[in-house]
């Protein structure tokens, strides 16, 4: 017999799919036996029956995969249930009449059963040739599996092996529906056999190796993945039912695993570390061998653990082949190739046996300092124990090991000695370079032979509001450390600046490529949440430092992050929390955590002056606070702030509003001409706790940003009566303008100056075009333009981010003059038959004045406008208001000024907003005015909080952190709302969407109230519209939406971003100055440091190119952040990067200021020449070798554009001189 092969076509699959009947046919009585899946419908079930009772009864007949207790359209059980079997049951139980069910009360219920016709085909079309169809699940029994890792390119170190028997069921599966491979295996313990599995998505595979291919009766596959797969353990199905749930699936019995251990109690007190604290060993006979092997002097195990699933990511599967298996094997190979997973033979493959890595002994074993009794102090030091590696080097080594760039089994004593014997900065340089390359180094000793290390561990100075921060990412199976990167600080890190390197910012995520850990109403993720709690309680160990939990910022909290601190003598986390403020009077855990979190807001301190704060009363009425979060600041202080923080304003006027922190106060400060010099006011609603410091800190300030629609706002406007054609027409025009902007300078300027992003980078790019860089096709500017277009189109496709020219996105504040007319409940409601003018007369008022752009005077928007806040899910969230001109308010620009009069604040009707820093969308484009104005708003009364009844402890904080992670279903609710708004005829006005909008409001406040939003299964979407791109859902659960979002999605085709590397650089810059070699050398050195810093940011946030970091138009990033918040975050990070290196360049150039044109112009030209030379050389090398210009292989281009204003002046001066 010929050996099995990957590659042959399988006509049987094709013909089978073609002959499968599509309509009803006459069936034999036993035809059901051949079905893949079978569903039994049950009539007359008691209303209080549980899925567990149904499972106990029906699992006797076969393997139940789903049980559902049905409800009618009103959410009431209707006496019907369904049980799904796969494979079919052992007998036709639907023929038993009556069928008796045993109930938990000791009684029985007689029910009627019927067989549902099979509706699914259970075949999956090939993505390459849809006429070829594969079974949804293909299962191939395996004989053995080895766990381990590749210690050399063709050598696997086997750490554990499992050999199959008929009773254990070692299986290799291809799940075509979920596009993943699945491996099922069993492990023996002393009293039971436990069933495990791990899954690898197709997207995480590119090659599977065939090894030892000489044996025609045996196949060996080697699967090696760069990141750990997800592991699961199966519980007894009878123990996985929720008595209140009406749905159960077999997958509910599969629980995620963080460790595979037979002694979980050993983990409870263990801190998290890259190096396991107890030996990782095999089980059974392997244990006995290790006990006998005294010559190696290994410590005896304290726990039975298999395997360290985050580190052993290579698997060898061995199959014995029969003829039937060979055919299935060929089919599996064909299916994998269709998903671009190649099957490659690996020659000369070999294995080696398990051994313990010795490197930890080398770097952990303390050494005694040499005795030199020159002084008493030195005598004391001579007796001290010092680690053999400086902590910065040790940390960077663990960065490389944790990411798999270095493997501890490859690190020899010679490698460690080399690190110890060189300057720490040089050692750190080498290790940072390894991390930046993001590839495996098989022979670590070769690092010391490298001639050039393009990095610098001698940290360049950073702006005083920044610091280098070490970060860690903890996943269910492992921990990753990251190269220190520049971050904007908070008051805590600033106060303890001398210990800044002892802070560790930690984020908890799913496995490396999976993104955020999402909430679940099941217990299947409890092991993951237990690992989070264990980390928070027991801390993290790196070298000789034990980091302990400190606290978490509010934005960090939403992204599952926290700060840790490595204590030193007389400074522990508890001391830092004490310094932060007095929180003892706060009886609610959620509120206590939120107040601690205020201290970790990313801020910039104003240290040159001390404000005089005056307390003023809030405006309260009917249980509402109309001035919630807003107070005033003098124009003098506002000017001082923009001067100290370097905020550039073309008009010379300061921003009208600042979002701030001041001791234990938070909110916004609006500029008031009435306030004197150092005066500012604080309202009671802004005071949150008693702080031990009172420095004014600024988070952000008001500025114009363009108005853009999104999917949520579009579905609400559509339900309120805006025609589909309005949205389609605006998107079509935007797509055409973006295309034209690539070649038409006038259109590019128009679009960039209208569609202004929150970071205002579009205005920066517009300035570069005005300086003539588009005319000469300058490669960096053209690359940025291409990126901007691709970014805009991406968000049109995925978010329906449609530009609205007659609109703005602005911070909100209050009318301190009480002039604006508010919302009054007694005023007659708007009627559909009223005229436009009659409707306008009843509208509440706002004041909106836009600053002078393009040389124009400030303009007040007068007339009706839409008002909304993101996210808007309820039909009453979008309000219609009247814009009016109030001379007393004309000092306020680029903000929405709301009335303090009326019965209810307008902001509260907009998704429950307030004025402590919320942004509001205003639109005065009459095409978008709906038929229905001001639908009754939702009640946003917050849930009742329950006091703890005792002082809050750190353990309470960490428990709340984990509970929040498990119950934070905000995104799940929003996703279900969007799907149902499209699926249901009434859209957002349907009862289900209204209920989801209420739950969403509760979920938004969860981090403050501690009250979770409980989403019931009946609120989940039965089907998904195609524009939501639910690729892992069955095809029958996806439909092509004909509503507005479906039409908008179909109108857009994505565009890839391709930088322009091979265009000539601008000769106006290259020839502007005769630059000395020393200046070119200095510029080259700084460019190496700058490029390294950029790559740190890219690595930290999973950004693909430097163009995205520089421009903030990020196409993709780590899934741990949502897009909008990340756009703001990367804006702050990018600005800090630029500010720091502008200052460094000025220092090297001998200038006192980066804005000194005469000194900086020659140096900026040197920077441009160095960059042009590097890029030109790389382009020539690639073309000479016949390679395409891959962005990851090209040198950086953004360095000289730290001085884009200077380059613009040089270019235009050159043009004038010519």
mmCIF file of N, CA and C in Angstrom, residues 846-847 860-862 883-887 890:
data_model
loop_
_atom_site.group_PDB
_atom_site.id
_atom_site.type_symbol
_atom_site.label_atom_id
_atom_site.label_comp_id
_atom_site.label_asym_id
_atom_site.label_seq_id
_atom_site.Cartn_x
_atom_site.Cartn_y
_atom_site.Cartn_z
ATOM 1 N N UNK A 846 -28.740 75.223 23.383
ATOM 2 C CA UNK A 846 -27.310 75.042 23.658
ATOM 3 C C UNK A 846 -26.556 76.156 22.951
ATOM 4 N N UNK A 847 -25.299 76.315 23.354
ATOM 5 C CA UNK A 847 -24.429 77.297 22.706
ATOM 6 C C UNK A 847 -23.207 76.563 22.164
ATOM 7 N N UNK A 860 -20.642 81.100 15.558
ATOM 8 C CA UNK A 860 -21.640 80.503 16.434
ATOM 9 C C UNK A 860 -22.645 79.755 15.566
ATOM 10 N N UNK A 861 -22.947 78.516 15.940
ATOM 11 C CA UNK A 861 -23.906 77.709 15.195
ATOM 12 C C UNK A 861 -25.300 78.009 15.735
ATOM 13 N N UNK A 862 -26.166 78.532 14.874
ATOM 14 C CA UNK A 862 -27.514 78.902 15.268
ATOM 15 C C UNK A 862 -28.513 78.049 14.492
ATOM 16 N N UNK A 883 -29.555 75.598 18.692
ATOM 17 C CA UNK A 883 -28.365 76.397 18.906
ATOM 18 C C UNK A 883 -28.701 77.874 18.874
ATOM 19 N N UNK A 884 -28.247 78.612 19.886
ATOM 20 C CA UNK A 884 -28.525 80.046 19.972
ATOM 21 C C UNK A 884 -27.228 80.794 20.232
ATOM 22 N N UNK A 885 -27.252 82.096 19.970
ATOM 23 C CA UNK A 885 -26.086 82.946 20.221
ATOM 24 C C UNK A 885 -26.305 83.724 21.518
ATOM 25 N N UNK A 886 -25.411 83.555 22.456
ATOM 26 C CA UNK A 886 -25.467 84.266 23.737
ATOM 27 C C UNK A 886 -24.158 85.042 23.886
ATOM 28 N N UNK A 887 -24.171 86.355 23.743
ATOM 29 C CA UNK A 887 -22.923 87.139 23.804
ATOM 30 C C UNK A 887 -22.100 86.881 25.062
ATOM 31 N N UNK A 890 -19.506 84.007 24.584
ATOM 32 C CA UNK A 890 -18.640 83.955 23.394
ATOM 33 C C UNK A 890 -17.169 83.736 23.728
#
